[in-house]
Coordinates of C-alpha atoms in Angstrom, one line a residue:
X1 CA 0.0 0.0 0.0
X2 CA 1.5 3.3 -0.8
X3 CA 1.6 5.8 2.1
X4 CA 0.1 8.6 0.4
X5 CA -1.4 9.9 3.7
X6 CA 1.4 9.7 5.8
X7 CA 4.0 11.6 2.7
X8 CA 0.7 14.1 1.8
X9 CA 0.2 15.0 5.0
X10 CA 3.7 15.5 6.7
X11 CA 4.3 17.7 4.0
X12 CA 1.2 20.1 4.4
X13 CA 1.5 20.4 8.1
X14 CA -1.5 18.8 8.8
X15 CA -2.2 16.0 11.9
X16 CA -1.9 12.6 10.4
X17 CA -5.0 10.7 10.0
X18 CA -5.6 6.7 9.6
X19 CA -7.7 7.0 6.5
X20 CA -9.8 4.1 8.0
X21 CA -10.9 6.7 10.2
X22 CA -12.0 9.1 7.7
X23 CA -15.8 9.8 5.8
X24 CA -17.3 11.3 3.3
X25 CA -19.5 14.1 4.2
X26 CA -21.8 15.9 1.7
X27 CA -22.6 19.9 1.5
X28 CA -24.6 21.5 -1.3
X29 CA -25.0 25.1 -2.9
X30 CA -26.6 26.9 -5.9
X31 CA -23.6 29.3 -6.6
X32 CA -20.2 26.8 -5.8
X33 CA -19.5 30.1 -2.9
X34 CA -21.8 29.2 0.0
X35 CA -22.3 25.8 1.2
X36 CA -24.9 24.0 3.3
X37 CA -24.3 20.6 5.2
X38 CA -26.1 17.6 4.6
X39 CA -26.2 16.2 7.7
X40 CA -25.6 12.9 7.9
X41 CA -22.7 10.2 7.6
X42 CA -22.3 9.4 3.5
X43 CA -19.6 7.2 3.5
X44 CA -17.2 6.1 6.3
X45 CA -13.8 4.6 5.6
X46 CA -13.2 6.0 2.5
X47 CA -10.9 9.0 1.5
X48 CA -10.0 11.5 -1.2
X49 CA -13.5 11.3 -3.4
X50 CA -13.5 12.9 -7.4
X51 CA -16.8 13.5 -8.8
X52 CA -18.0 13.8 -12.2
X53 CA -21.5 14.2 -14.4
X54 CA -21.5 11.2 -16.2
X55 CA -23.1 10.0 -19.4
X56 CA -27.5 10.0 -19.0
X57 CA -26.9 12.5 -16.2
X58 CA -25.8 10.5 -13.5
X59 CA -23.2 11.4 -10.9
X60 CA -20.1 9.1 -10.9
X61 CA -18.1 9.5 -7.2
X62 CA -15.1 7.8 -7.0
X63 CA -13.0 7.7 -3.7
X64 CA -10.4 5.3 -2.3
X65 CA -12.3 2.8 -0.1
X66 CA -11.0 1.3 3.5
X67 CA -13.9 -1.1 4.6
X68 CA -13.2 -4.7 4.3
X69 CA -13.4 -6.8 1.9
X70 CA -11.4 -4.3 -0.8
X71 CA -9.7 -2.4 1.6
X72 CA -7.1 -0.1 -0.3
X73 CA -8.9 0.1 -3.8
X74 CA -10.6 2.6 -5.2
X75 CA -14.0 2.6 -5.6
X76 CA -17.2 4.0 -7.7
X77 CA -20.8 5.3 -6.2
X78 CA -23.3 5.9 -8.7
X79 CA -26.5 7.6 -8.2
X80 CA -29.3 9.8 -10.3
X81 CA -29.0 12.7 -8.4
X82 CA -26.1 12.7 -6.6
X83 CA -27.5 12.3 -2.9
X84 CA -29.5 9.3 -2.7
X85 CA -30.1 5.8 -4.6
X86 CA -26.0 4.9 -4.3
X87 CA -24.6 2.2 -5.7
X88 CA -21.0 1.2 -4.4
X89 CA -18.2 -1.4 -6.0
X90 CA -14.6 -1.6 -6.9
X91 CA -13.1 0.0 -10.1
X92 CA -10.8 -2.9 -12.2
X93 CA -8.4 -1.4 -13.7
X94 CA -6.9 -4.4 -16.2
X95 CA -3.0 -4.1 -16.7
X96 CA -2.5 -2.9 -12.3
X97 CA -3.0 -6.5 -10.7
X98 CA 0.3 -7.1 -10.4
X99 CA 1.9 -3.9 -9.5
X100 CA 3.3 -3.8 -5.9
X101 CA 2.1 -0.4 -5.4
X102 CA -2.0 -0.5 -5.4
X103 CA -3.4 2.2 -7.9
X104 CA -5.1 5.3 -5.2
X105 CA -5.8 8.6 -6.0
X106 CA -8.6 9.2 -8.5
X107 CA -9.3 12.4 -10.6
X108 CA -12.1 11.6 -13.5
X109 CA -13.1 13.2 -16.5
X110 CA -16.0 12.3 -19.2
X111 CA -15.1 12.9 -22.5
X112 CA -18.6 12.3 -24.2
X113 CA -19.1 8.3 -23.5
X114 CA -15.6 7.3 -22.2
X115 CA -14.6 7.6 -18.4
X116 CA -10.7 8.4 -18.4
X117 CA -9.0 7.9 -14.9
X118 CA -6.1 9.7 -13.4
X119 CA -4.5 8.0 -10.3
X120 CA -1.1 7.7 -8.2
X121 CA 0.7 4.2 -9.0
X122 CA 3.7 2.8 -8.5
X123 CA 4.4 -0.5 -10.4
X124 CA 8.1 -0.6 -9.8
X125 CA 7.1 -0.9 -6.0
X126 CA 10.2 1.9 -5.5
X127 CA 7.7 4.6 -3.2
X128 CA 8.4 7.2 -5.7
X129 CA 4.7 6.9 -7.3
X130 CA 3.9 8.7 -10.7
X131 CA 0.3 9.3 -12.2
X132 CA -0.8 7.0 -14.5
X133 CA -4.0 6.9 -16.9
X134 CA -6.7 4.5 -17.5
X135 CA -10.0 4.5 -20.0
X136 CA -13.6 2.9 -19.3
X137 CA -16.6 3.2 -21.3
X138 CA -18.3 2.6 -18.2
X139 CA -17.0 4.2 -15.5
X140 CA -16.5 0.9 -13.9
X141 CA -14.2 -1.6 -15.7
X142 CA -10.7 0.6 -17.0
X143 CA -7.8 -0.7 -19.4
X144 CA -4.2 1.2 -18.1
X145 CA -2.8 3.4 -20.7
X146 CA 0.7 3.0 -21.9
X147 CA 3.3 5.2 -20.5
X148 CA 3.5 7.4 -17.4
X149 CA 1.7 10.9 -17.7
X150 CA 3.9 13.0 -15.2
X151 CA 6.4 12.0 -13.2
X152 CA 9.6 14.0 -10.9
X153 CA 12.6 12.3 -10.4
X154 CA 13.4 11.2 -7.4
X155 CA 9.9 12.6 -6.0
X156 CA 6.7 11.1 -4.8
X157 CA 3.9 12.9 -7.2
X158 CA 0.6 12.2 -5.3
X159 CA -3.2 12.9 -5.6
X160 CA -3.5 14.3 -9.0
X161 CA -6.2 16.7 -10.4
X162 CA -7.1 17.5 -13.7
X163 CA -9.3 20.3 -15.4
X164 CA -10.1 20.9 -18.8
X165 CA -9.7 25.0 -19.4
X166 CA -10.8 25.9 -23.1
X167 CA -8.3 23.2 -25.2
X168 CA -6.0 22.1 -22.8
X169 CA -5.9 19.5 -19.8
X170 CA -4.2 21.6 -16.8
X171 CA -3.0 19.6 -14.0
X172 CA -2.0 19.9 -10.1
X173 CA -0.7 17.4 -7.8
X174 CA 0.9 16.6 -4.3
X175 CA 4.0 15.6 -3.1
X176 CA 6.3 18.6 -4.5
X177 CA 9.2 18.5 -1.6
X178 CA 8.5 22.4 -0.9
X179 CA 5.7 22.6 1.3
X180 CA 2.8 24.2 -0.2
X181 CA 3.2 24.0 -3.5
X182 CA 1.7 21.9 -6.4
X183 CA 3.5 20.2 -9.0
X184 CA 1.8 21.7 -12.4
X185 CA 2.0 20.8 -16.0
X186 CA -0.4 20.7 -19.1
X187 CA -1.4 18.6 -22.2
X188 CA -3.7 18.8 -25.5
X189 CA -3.8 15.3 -26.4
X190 CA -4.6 13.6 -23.0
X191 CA -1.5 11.8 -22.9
X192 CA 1.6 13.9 -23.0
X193 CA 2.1 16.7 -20.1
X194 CA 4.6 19.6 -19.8
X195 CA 5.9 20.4 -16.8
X196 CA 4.9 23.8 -16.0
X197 CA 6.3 26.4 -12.8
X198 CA 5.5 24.9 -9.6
X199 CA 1.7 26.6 -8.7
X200 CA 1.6 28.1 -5.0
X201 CA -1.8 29.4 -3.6
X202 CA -2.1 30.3 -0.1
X203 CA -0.5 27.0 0.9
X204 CA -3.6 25.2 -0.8
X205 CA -3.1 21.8 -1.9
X206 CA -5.3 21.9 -4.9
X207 CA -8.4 19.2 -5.1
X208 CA -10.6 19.4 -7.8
X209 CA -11.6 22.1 -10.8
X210 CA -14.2 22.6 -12.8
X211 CA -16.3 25.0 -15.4
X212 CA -18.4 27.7 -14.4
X213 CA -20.0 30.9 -15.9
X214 CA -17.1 33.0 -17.5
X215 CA -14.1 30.7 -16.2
X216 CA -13.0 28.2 -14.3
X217 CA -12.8 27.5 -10.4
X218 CA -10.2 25.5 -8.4
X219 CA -11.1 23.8 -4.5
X220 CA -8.2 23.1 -2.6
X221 CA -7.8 23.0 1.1
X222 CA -5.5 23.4 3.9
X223 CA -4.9 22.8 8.0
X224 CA -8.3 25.4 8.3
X225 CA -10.6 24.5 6.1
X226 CA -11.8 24.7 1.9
X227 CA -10.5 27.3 0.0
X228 CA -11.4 28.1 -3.7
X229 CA -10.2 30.4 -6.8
X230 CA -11.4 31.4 -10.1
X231 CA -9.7 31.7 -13.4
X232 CA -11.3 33.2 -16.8
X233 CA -8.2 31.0 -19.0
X234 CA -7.5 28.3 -16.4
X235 CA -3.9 29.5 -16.1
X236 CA -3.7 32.6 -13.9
X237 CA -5.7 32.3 -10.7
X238 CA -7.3 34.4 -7.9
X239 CA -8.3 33.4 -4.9
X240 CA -11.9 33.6 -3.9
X241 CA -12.3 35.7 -0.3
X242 CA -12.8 33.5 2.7
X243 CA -13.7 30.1 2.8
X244 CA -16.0 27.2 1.3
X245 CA -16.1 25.4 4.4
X246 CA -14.3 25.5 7.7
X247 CA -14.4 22.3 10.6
X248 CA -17.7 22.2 12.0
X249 CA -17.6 20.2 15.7
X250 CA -20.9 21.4 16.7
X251 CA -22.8 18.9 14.0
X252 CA -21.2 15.9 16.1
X253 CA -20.3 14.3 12.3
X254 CA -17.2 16.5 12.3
X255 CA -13.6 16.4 13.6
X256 CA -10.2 17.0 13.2
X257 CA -10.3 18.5 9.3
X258 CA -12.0 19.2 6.5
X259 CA -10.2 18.2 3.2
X260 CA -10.3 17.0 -0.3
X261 CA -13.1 18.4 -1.8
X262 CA -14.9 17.0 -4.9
X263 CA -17.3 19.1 -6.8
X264 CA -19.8 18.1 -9.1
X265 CA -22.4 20.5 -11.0
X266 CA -25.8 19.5 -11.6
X267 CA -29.0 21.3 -13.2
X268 CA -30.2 22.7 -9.8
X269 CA -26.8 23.8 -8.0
X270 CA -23.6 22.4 -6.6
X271 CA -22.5 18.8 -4.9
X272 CA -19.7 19.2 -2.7
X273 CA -18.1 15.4 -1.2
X274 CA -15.6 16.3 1.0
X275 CA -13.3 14.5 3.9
X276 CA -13.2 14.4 7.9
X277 CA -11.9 12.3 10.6
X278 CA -15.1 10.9 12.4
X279 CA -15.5 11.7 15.8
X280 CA -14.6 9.3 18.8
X281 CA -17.7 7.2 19.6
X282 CA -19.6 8.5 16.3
X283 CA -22.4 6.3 15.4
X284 CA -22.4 5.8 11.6
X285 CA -24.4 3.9 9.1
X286 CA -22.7 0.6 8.1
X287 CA -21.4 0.0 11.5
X288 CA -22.6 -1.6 14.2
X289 CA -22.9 0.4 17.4
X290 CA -24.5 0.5 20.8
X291 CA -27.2 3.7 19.9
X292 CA -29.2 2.5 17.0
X293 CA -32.2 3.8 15.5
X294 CA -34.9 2.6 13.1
X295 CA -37.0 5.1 11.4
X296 CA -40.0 3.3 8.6
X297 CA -41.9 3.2 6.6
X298 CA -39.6 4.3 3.9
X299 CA -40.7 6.0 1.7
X300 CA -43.5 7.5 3.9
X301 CA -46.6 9.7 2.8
X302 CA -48.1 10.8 6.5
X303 CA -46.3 9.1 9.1
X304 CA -42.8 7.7 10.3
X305 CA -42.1 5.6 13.1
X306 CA -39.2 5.9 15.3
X307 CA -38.0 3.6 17.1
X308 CA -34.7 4.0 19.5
X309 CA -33.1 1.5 21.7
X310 CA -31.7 3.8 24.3
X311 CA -33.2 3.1 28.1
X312 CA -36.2 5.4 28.6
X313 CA -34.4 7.4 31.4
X314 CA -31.5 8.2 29.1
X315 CA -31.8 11.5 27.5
X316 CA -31.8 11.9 23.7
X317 CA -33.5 14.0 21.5
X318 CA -34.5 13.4 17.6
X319 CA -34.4 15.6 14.9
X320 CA -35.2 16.2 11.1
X321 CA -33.3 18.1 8.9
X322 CA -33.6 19.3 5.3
X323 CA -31.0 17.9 2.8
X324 CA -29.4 22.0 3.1
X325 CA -29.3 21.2 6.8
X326 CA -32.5 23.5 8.0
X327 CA -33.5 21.7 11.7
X328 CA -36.9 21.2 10.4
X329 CA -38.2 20.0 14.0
X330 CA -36.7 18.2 17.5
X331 CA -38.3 16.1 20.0
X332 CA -36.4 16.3 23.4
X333 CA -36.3 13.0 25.6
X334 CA -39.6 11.8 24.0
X335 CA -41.6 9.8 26.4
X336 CA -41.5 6.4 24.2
X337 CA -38.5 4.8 22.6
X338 CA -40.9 4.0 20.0
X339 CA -43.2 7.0 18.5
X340 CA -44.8 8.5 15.4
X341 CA -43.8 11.3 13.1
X342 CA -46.0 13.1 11.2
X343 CA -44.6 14.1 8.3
X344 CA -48.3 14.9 6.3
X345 CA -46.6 19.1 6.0
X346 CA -43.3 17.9 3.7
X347 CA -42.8 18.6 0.3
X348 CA -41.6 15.2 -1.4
X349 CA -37.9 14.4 -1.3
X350 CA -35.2 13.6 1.1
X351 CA -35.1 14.5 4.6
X352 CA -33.0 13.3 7.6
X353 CA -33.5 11.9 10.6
X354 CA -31.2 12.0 13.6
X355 CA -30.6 10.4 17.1
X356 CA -28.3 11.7 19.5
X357 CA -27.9 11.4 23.1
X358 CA -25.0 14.2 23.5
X359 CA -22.3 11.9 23.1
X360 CA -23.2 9.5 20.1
X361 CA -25.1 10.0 17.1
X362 CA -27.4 7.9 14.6
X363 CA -29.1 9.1 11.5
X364 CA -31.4 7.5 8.7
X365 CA -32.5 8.9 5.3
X366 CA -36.0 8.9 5.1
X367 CA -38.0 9.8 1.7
X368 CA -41.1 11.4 1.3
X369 CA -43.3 10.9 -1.3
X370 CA -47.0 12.2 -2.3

């Protein structure tokens, strides 16, 4: 396994994380500026997520996954609209299974119908990883390209990110032995990349680009938080004032960082996946834990039923929360641990439901439907 995290991080300054210990979060926006969390746990155990609008509209998120059985290998959600209906599985990439170093890293881009994949690999197994390409025509099963697309001697080059600005492929990665800066280079044809002057912004590590009205914009993070800046060519940059998003403790989902964002534009706005360390004694779907809550029929048209497993004298309160994050409604210690919700008042979609007794935290997606 390549220790991206451990070389990545040492070099920005920023407290080393076991990725194991790390989820995906979700926020969302209409301009790409100001963002609202969704909150509740998307993914845990996974890391550095690259998002793409994929061929019949459908989001494609890609991230390197850390639950068992494929721990270490990068992995593919897809899903209509970005924030429900996920499917998860491994990526193959044909021409990797035998390199020593396992392929981590992905940055995607959709060229009409073919997926082409930009990771961190390291076949001779020497810990000096370059990036490497691969092609899918369905986002799922990739053939390696020949050849290496950017390499430093004698240097890790780490986490790549790619953007297409008018007719040329600009990219950024990690690793660059000066702290805060990005290696940076360029290519028309895919395949063959100049190295360009190193690219320092604010110390931001830069994560993922994409088009927006009259330009370009660039996410990138640091030890405080999500950063952005906006091009008009996609070669000289400006950063945006203050920040996308900052650590947020008080939502109990949050700790440690926020990193790695991955930005996706749809018809009605902005998806933003991004990273955290979750929070000692966090309760998380996927995982088995002592607080536990059940929350059905789902889909519902009137009613919900919540049921909780906590002791009745045990305080806890429930609450449900708009996919922007809008409290919609608490109950405080309800008197039964198993209750009805009327929820006869909602607009149809996708709301949120979430247990927590202070200390711990549970939550369920729950869709309404007329």
């Amino acid at each position: 396994m390549l220790r991206r995290l451990v070389i990545l991080l040492t070099a920005w300054g920023m407290a080393l994380a076991d990725p194991k210990e790390n989820r995906l979060l979700i926020a969302v926006s209409t301009d790409g500026l100001t963002w609202n969390r969704v909150l509740a746990p998307f993914r845990d155990s996974a890391d550095v997520p690259d998002a793409v609008l994929g061929p019949g509209g459908k989001i494609y998120l890609y991230f390197q996954n850390f639950r068992a059985p494929h721990m270490n290998r990068i992995y593919v959600g897809i899903s209509n609209d970005g924030l429900t209906g996920w499917t998860f599985g491994p990526i193959v990439i044909s021409g990797t299974e035998y390199w020593p170093g396992t392929p981590c890293d992905p940055d995607i881009i959709v060229s009409g119908d073919t997926f082409r994949l930009y990771f961190t690999g390291d076949p001779a197994g020497d810990m000096m990883p370059e990036t490497y390409s691969a092609t899918s025509l369905d986002g799922i099963n990739f053939v390696i390209d020949s050849g290496i697309r950017f390499q430093v001697l004698d240097s890790a080059v780490l986490d790549p990110s790619l953007l297409w600005a008018r007719d040329t492929l600009r990219y950024f990665a990690g690793g660059n032995t000066t702290p805060g800066k990005n290696y940076r280079a360029h290519s028309t044809d895919w395949f063959n990349f100049t190295r360009d002057p190193d690219f320092f912004m604010d110390t931001l590590m830069m994560a993922n680009g994409l088009s927006v009205t009259g330009g370009y914009r660039f996410y990138g993070f640091k030890q405080n938080g999500i950063k952005s800046m906006f091009s008009t060519d996609g070669v000289n940059w400006n950063l945006e004032s203050s920040y996308r998003l900052q650590l947020d403790t008080t939502t109990g989902l949050e700790s440690g960082f926020v990193k790695d964002p991955a930005v996706v534009r749809t018809g009605s706005g902005y998806i933003m996946y991004y990273v955290t360390k979750i929070p000692a004694g966090n309760v998380h779907e996927g995982k088995a834990e002592p607080l536990s809550l059940a929350v059905y029929p789902n889909p519902a048209r009137d009613l919900v039923r919540i049921d909780i497993n906590l002791p009745e004298d045990k305080p806890c309160s429930v609450r449900l929360y708009e996919p922007t994050g809008k409290l919609i409604r608490e109950v405080t210690d309800p008197r039964t641990r198993s209750y009805p919700l009327s929820v006869s008042d909602l607009l149809p979609g996708v709301y949120f439901v979430m247990l927590t007794d202070g200390r711990r935290y549970a939550t369920r997606r729950i869709t309404v439907i007329r």
